[in-house]
Amino acid sequence: MLSLKQLRYFSALAETGHFGRAATLAGVSQPALSMQIRELEHELGGPLVERTGAGARLTELGTEAIERARAILAAVRDLEELGDARAAPLTRPIRLGVIPSVAPYLLPRLLDLLSADHPRAQLVVRETITEELTEELADGTLDAIVVSLPLDSGDFETAASFDDSFLLAVPSDSPHADRSPALAEAIDADELLLLSDGHCLRDQALSVCHRIDPRRLKSFGATSLATVLQLVAAGQGITLVPDIAVTAGVLNDPRLTLVHFARPEPYRTIGVAWRRNSPRTADFEALAKIIHRAIVPAAEDNAETEKESA
């Protein structure tokens, strides 16, 4: 008979690809984990992993089984949290994923606000690309994620927090520095520097510069905006930078000039996503509102409200 213990051990093995590391992750001995995996294989009628000298690889059956196992484990976690949902918002720990182009600029402000207004709040933060965050949200490893919206999935609920406009970062001695406002159609693929594949900021920049063939872009394999900006400052090209990074004060480099785009400025929407069946919706909606407060100054927020009511 299948057990949650077997599914948890199998999930750990699929995540690590190694029996020893999976046992450490699950907090059990390797023989105990191996025995539970063999029993699960017996129940499912075939091998779930191919055992190799380097570790373990999922078989075809294992690949199909792990998706269902993770969905079951996520549903169990949601059920376990049902009682917690009755507690006051933001009094329970939240395992929160954040994309790299937001995390370093949002988290200091967010943590300050939480410390002041919700001292019992606890965030356990993971920073990685959207694809990995959505996978970990779906399987219950994370409770909520801060990403660019909309998400291409009907399995999640979302709440928008703020709009993040884009600016053009160029070398101060570049001809682009004297062109204001910036025009997306004036950007050439030969000079545009972007993050490596998998980062949503890359995809968002390409949607702004939609006429550019991504195959013509320079390939630096950069995984952080800071690296790309240093390349721009060194005269290697130009890039798009989100306003959240600008207002965080990280671009005080005399070698860089920031140029606004023509109105309406291109932007992305940042918000919070969580599993549709999670009982902690109140927590995540409250978190989305606090993120809004952390990023949007009160004066700007009031001006926008007055504009909408006029």
Short mmCIF file of C-alpha atoms in Angstrom, two decimals:
data_model
loop_
_atom_site.label_atom_id
_atom_site.label_comp_id
_atom_site.label_asym_id
_atom_site.label_seq_id
_atom_site.Cartn_x
_atom_site.Cartn_y
_atom_site.Cartn_z
CA MET A 1 0.00 0.00 0.00
CA LEU A 2 1.31 3.44 -0.93
CA SER A 3 2.34 5.77 1.88
CA LEU A 4 3.15 9.45 2.16
CA LYS A 5 6.55 8.46 3.53
CA GLN A 6 7.34 6.64 0.29
CA LEU A 7 6.25 9.62 -1.78
CA ARG A 8 8.34 12.04 0.31
CA TYR A 9 11.42 9.86 -0.02
CA PHE A 10 10.82 9.45 -3.76
CA SER A 11 10.46 13.23 -4.13
CA ALA A 12 13.77 13.74 -2.30
CA LEU A 13 15.47 11.20 -4.58
CA ALA A 14 14.06 12.83 -7.70
CA GLU A 15 15.23 16.24 -6.48
CA THR A 16 18.79 15.18 -5.63
CA GLY A 17 19.40 12.35 -8.11
CA HIS A 18 21.44 10.57 -5.43
CA PHE A 19 20.43 8.08 -2.73
CA GLY A 20 22.84 9.43 -0.12
CA ARG A 21 21.87 13.08 -0.60
CA ALA A 22 18.19 12.14 -0.72
CA ALA A 23 18.52 10.34 2.61
CA THR A 24 20.19 13.40 4.13
CA LEU A 25 17.46 15.65 2.76
CA ALA A 26 14.75 13.35 4.12
CA GLY A 27 16.50 12.97 7.48
CA VAL A 28 16.75 9.16 7.34
CA SER A 29 19.44 6.55 6.75
CA GLN A 30 20.24 5.55 3.17
CA PRO A 31 19.15 1.91 3.68
CA ALA A 32 15.79 3.07 5.05
CA LEU A 33 15.24 5.34 2.06
CA SER A 34 16.30 2.62 -0.40
CA MET A 35 13.89 0.13 1.17
CA GLN A 36 10.96 2.57 0.87
CA ILE A 37 11.83 3.26 -2.78
CA ARG A 38 11.90 -0.49 -3.54
CA GLU A 39 8.50 -0.91 -1.87
CA LEU A 40 7.10 1.98 -3.89
CA GLU A 41 8.47 0.43 -7.08
CA HIS A 42 6.78 -2.84 -6.14
CA GLU A 43 3.46 -1.06 -5.61
CA LEU A 44 3.71 0.77 -8.95
CA GLY A 45 4.85 -2.27 -10.88
CA GLY A 46 8.23 -1.20 -12.18
CA PRO A 47 11.50 0.63 -11.58
CA LEU A 48 11.18 4.34 -10.83
CA VAL A 49 14.89 5.09 -11.05
CA GLU A 50 17.83 3.75 -12.96
CA ARG A 51 20.61 3.12 -10.46
CA THR A 52 24.00 4.27 -11.74
CA GLY A 53 27.47 4.71 -10.30
CA ALA A 54 26.88 8.45 -10.14
CA GLY A 55 23.46 8.25 -8.52
CA ALA A 56 19.97 7.69 -9.88
CA ARG A 57 18.04 8.79 -12.96
CA LEU A 58 14.28 8.70 -13.29
CA THR A 59 12.87 6.07 -15.62
CA GLU A 60 9.89 6.77 -17.87
CA LEU A 61 7.61 5.43 -15.14
CA GLY A 62 9.47 7.50 -12.56
CA THR A 63 9.06 10.68 -14.58
CA GLU A 64 5.31 10.13 -14.78
CA ALA A 65 5.07 9.11 -11.14
CA ILE A 66 7.00 12.07 -9.70
CA GLU A 67 4.59 14.61 -11.19
CA ARG A 68 1.66 12.88 -9.49
CA ALA A 69 3.59 12.33 -6.27
CA ARG A 70 4.49 16.00 -5.98
CA ALA A 71 0.89 17.02 -6.64
CA ILE A 72 -0.26 14.69 -3.85
CA LEU A 73 2.37 16.02 -1.44
CA ALA A 74 1.40 19.61 -2.24
CA ALA A 75 -2.26 18.81 -1.57
CA VAL A 76 -1.31 17.20 1.75
CA ARG A 77 0.67 20.30 2.76
CA ASP A 78 -2.34 22.47 1.93
CA LEU A 79 -4.52 20.22 4.08
CA GLU A 80 -2.03 20.39 6.95
CA GLU A 81 -2.12 24.19 6.76
CA LEU A 82 -5.91 24.37 6.89
CA GLY A 83 -5.88 25.08 10.62
CA ASP A 84 -3.13 27.66 10.21
CA ALA A 85 -5.33 29.57 7.76
CA ARG A 86 -7.51 30.68 10.67
CA ALA A 87 -4.61 32.48 12.30
CA ALA A 88 -4.07 36.21 11.76
CA PRO A 89 -2.43 36.99 8.41
CA LEU A 90 1.36 36.86 8.24
CA THR A 91 1.86 35.12 11.57
CA ARG A 92 3.03 31.82 10.04
CA PRO A 93 6.30 31.21 8.15
CA ILE A 94 6.13 31.62 4.38
CA ARG A 95 8.52 29.83 2.05
CA LEU A 96 8.83 32.52 -0.59
CA GLY A 97 10.47 32.35 -4.00
CA VAL A 98 11.60 35.55 -5.75
CA ILE A 99 13.02 36.10 -9.25
CA PRO A 100 16.61 37.44 -9.37
CA SER A 101 15.70 40.70 -11.10
CA VAL A 102 13.47 41.62 -8.14
CA ALA A 103 14.93 39.93 -5.05
CA PRO A 104 17.93 42.20 -4.23
CA TYR A 105 15.89 45.38 -4.66
CA LEU A 106 12.65 44.29 -3.01
CA LEU A 107 13.73 42.18 -0.05
CA PRO A 108 15.47 44.86 2.07
CA ARG A 109 12.43 47.15 1.84
CA LEU A 110 9.95 44.30 2.33
CA LEU A 111 11.73 42.92 5.39
CA ASP A 112 11.84 46.39 6.96
CA LEU A 113 8.08 46.78 6.56
CA LEU A 114 7.33 43.29 7.84
CA SER A 115 9.56 43.86 10.86
CA ALA A 116 7.70 47.06 11.70
CA ASP A 117 4.11 46.02 10.94
CA HIS A 118 4.12 42.23 11.28
CA PRO A 119 6.90 41.28 13.71
CA ARG A 120 5.71 37.66 13.84
CA ALA A 121 6.10 37.24 10.08
CA GLN A 122 8.86 34.90 8.90
CA LEU A 123 10.08 34.59 5.33
CA VAL A 124 12.25 31.72 4.13
CA VAL A 125 13.47 33.05 0.79
CA ARG A 126 14.67 31.26 -2.33
CA GLU A 127 15.94 33.20 -5.35
CA THR A 128 15.92 31.58 -8.79
CA ILE A 129 14.37 31.81 -12.25
CA THR A 130 10.61 31.71 -12.87
CA GLU A 131 10.53 28.20 -14.30
CA GLU A 132 12.09 26.68 -11.20
CA LEU A 133 9.95 28.79 -8.87
CA THR A 134 6.70 27.70 -10.53
CA GLU A 135 7.76 24.04 -10.39
CA GLU A 136 8.58 24.33 -6.68
CA LEU A 137 5.34 26.19 -6.02
CA ALA A 138 3.35 23.49 -7.78
CA ASP A 139 4.97 20.66 -5.83
CA GLY A 140 4.58 22.42 -2.48
CA THR A 141 8.26 23.16 -1.86
CA LEU A 142 7.36 26.86 -1.85
CA ASP A 143 4.23 28.51 -0.45
CA ALA A 144 4.25 31.58 -2.71
CA ILE A 145 6.43 33.27 -5.32
CA VAL A 146 7.09 36.84 -6.43
CA VAL A 147 7.29 36.89 -10.22
CA SER A 148 6.33 38.81 -13.32
CA LEU A 149 2.63 38.43 -14.17
CA PRO A 150 0.67 36.95 -15.79
CA LEU A 151 1.78 33.36 -15.31
CA ASP A 152 0.96 30.83 -17.97
CA SER A 153 -0.78 28.41 -15.61
CA GLY A 154 -4.31 27.92 -14.38
CA ASP A 155 -3.06 26.17 -11.24
CA PHE A 156 -2.17 29.40 -9.43
CA GLU A 157 -3.95 32.39 -7.98
CA THR A 158 -2.19 35.74 -8.35
CA ALA A 159 -2.30 39.27 -6.95
CA ALA A 160 -0.51 42.16 -8.64
CA SER A 161 1.72 44.35 -6.44
CA PHE A 162 3.24 47.02 -8.68
CA ASP A 163 4.15 47.98 -12.24
CA ASP A 164 7.87 48.17 -12.94
CA SER A 165 8.82 50.33 -15.91
CA PHE A 166 11.95 49.80 -18.02
CA LEU A 167 14.72 52.28 -18.75
CA LEU A 168 17.64 52.03 -21.15
CA ALA A 169 21.09 51.83 -19.54
CA VAL A 170 23.89 52.99 -21.85
CA PRO A 171 27.56 53.99 -21.55
CA SER A 172 27.74 57.71 -20.72
CA ASP A 173 29.85 58.35 -23.84
CA SER A 174 27.46 56.42 -26.09
CA PRO A 175 25.37 58.24 -28.75
CA HIS A 176 22.33 56.72 -27.01
CA ALA A 177 23.06 58.88 -23.96
CA ASP A 178 22.08 62.00 -25.94
CA ARG A 179 18.86 60.51 -27.33
CA SER A 180 15.88 61.16 -25.12
CA PRO A 181 13.39 59.59 -25.07
CA ALA A 182 14.80 56.20 -26.03
CA LEU A 183 13.13 54.38 -28.91
CA ALA A 184 12.98 50.61 -28.89
CA GLU A 185 13.23 50.49 -32.68
CA ALA A 186 16.58 52.32 -32.52
CA ILE A 187 18.18 49.47 -30.53
CA ASP A 188 20.32 47.10 -32.58
CA ALA A 189 20.84 43.45 -31.74
CA ASP A 190 24.60 43.86 -32.03
CA GLU A 191 24.66 46.24 -29.05
CA LEU A 192 21.96 44.79 -26.79
CA LEU A 193 23.18 42.84 -23.74
CA LEU A 194 20.75 40.62 -21.84
CA LEU A 195 20.72 37.96 -19.17
CA SER A 196 21.14 34.34 -20.21
CA ASP A 197 18.25 32.15 -21.34
CA GLY A 198 15.73 31.25 -18.65
CA HIS A 199 15.60 34.67 -17.00
CA CYS A 200 12.25 36.38 -17.46
CA LEU A 201 13.95 39.79 -17.64
CA ARG A 202 15.55 38.63 -20.89
CA ASP A 203 12.18 37.65 -22.33
CA GLN A 204 10.62 40.93 -21.18
CA ALA A 205 13.39 42.98 -22.79
CA LEU A 206 12.97 41.08 -26.04
CA SER A 207 9.22 41.78 -25.96
CA VAL A 208 10.05 45.50 -25.76
CA CYS A 209 12.62 45.23 -28.56
CA HIS A 210 10.33 42.92 -30.51
CA ARG A 211 11.98 43.43 -33.88
CA ILE A 212 15.30 42.00 -32.64
CA ASP A 213 16.18 38.44 -33.56
CA PRO A 214 17.50 36.87 -30.31
CA ARG A 215 19.87 34.68 -32.33
CA ARG A 216 21.87 37.81 -33.19
CA LEU A 217 22.46 38.81 -29.57
CA LYS A 218 25.88 38.66 -27.96
CA SER A 219 26.21 35.69 -25.63
CA PHE A 220 27.90 36.39 -22.30
CA GLY A 221 26.02 33.86 -20.16
CA ALA A 222 25.42 36.52 -17.50
CA THR A 223 23.05 35.47 -14.73
CA SER A 224 22.83 38.73 -12.79
CA LEU A 225 21.77 42.24 -13.74
CA ALA A 226 24.83 43.59 -11.91
CA THR A 227 27.11 41.72 -14.31
CA VAL A 228 25.28 43.01 -17.36
CA LEU A 229 25.46 46.59 -16.07
CA GLN A 230 29.19 46.31 -15.51
CA LEU A 231 29.58 45.20 -19.11
CA VAL A 232 27.52 48.20 -20.23
CA ALA A 233 29.63 50.54 -18.08
CA ALA A 234 32.73 49.07 -19.75
CA GLY A 235 31.36 50.03 -23.16
CA GLN A 236 30.37 46.54 -24.30
CA GLY A 237 26.77 47.42 -25.18
CA ILE A 238 23.46 48.65 -23.78
CA THR A 239 20.68 47.00 -21.80
CA LEU A 240 17.20 47.43 -20.36
CA VAL A 241 16.99 47.91 -16.61
CA PRO A 242 13.87 47.76 -14.42
CA ASP A 243 12.98 50.85 -12.42
CA ILE A 244 13.02 48.85 -9.16
CA ALA A 245 16.79 48.53 -9.56
CA VAL A 246 17.17 52.24 -10.30
CA THR A 247 15.20 53.40 -7.26
CA ALA A 248 17.20 51.01 -5.08
CA GLY A 249 20.21 53.20 -5.82
CA VAL A 250 22.45 50.53 -7.28
CA LEU A 251 23.22 52.38 -10.50
CA ASN A 252 25.27 55.26 -9.15
CA ASP A 253 28.04 54.72 -11.68
CA PRO A 254 29.25 57.78 -13.63
CA ARG A 255 30.04 55.52 -16.57
CA LEU A 256 26.32 54.77 -16.97
CA THR A 257 23.48 56.95 -18.23
CA LEU A 258 19.81 56.02 -17.86
CA VAL A 259 17.42 57.07 -20.59
CA HIS A 260 13.63 56.91 -20.32
CA PHE A 261 11.62 55.40 -23.15
CA ALA A 262 8.96 57.35 -24.98
CA ARG A 263 5.57 57.24 -23.30
CA PRO A 264 3.80 54.99 -22.68
CA GLU A 265 6.93 53.49 -21.13
CA PRO A 266 7.25 49.71 -21.39
CA TYR A 267 6.80 47.93 -18.09
CA ARG A 268 6.23 44.59 -16.40
CA THR A 269 3.79 43.77 -13.60
CA ILE A 270 5.23 42.15 -10.48
CA GLY A 271 3.02 40.23 -8.11
CA VAL A 272 2.53 37.22 -5.86
CA ALA A 273 1.37 33.77 -6.97
CA TRP A 274 0.25 30.79 -4.88
CA ARG A 275 -1.46 27.44 -5.41
CA ARG A 276 -5.14 27.77 -6.22
CA ASN A 277 -6.10 25.27 -3.51
CA SER A 278 -3.94 26.76 -0.76
CA PRO A 279 -5.90 27.67 2.38
CA ARG A 280 -3.55 30.61 3.04
CA THR A 281 -4.93 33.03 0.45
CA ALA A 282 -5.33 35.75 3.09
CA ASP A 283 -1.59 35.53 3.87
CA PHE A 284 -0.56 35.91 0.26
CA GLU A 285 -2.99 38.71 -0.55
CA ALA A 286 -1.69 40.59 2.50
CA LEU A 287 1.87 39.97 1.32
CA ALA A 288 1.05 41.37 -2.12
CA LYS A 289 -0.26 44.57 -0.53
CA ILE A 290 2.82 44.96 1.66
CA ILE A 291 5.06 44.50 -1.39
CA HIS A 292 3.10 47.30 -3.04
CA ARG A 293 3.71 49.55 -0.05
CA ALA A 294 7.41 48.65 -0.03
CA ILE A 295 7.88 49.73 -3.64
CA VAL A 296 5.29 52.42 -4.42
CA PRO A 297 5.82 55.64 -2.43
CA ALA A 298 2.69 56.84 -0.63
CA ALA A 299 2.68 60.17 -2.52
CA GLU A 300 2.82 58.40 -5.87
CA ASP A 301 0.12 55.98 -4.79
CA ASN A 302 -2.18 58.83 -3.70
CA ALA A 303 -1.59 60.70 -6.97
CA GLU A 304 -2.52 57.61 -8.95
CA THR A 305 -5.68 57.13 -6.90
CA GLU A 306 -6.71 60.75 -7.48
CA LYS A 307 -6.04 60.38 -11.19
CA GLU A 308 -8.26 57.29 -11.41
CA SER A 309 -11.12 58.99 -9.53
CA ALA A 310 -10.98 62.18 -11.60
#
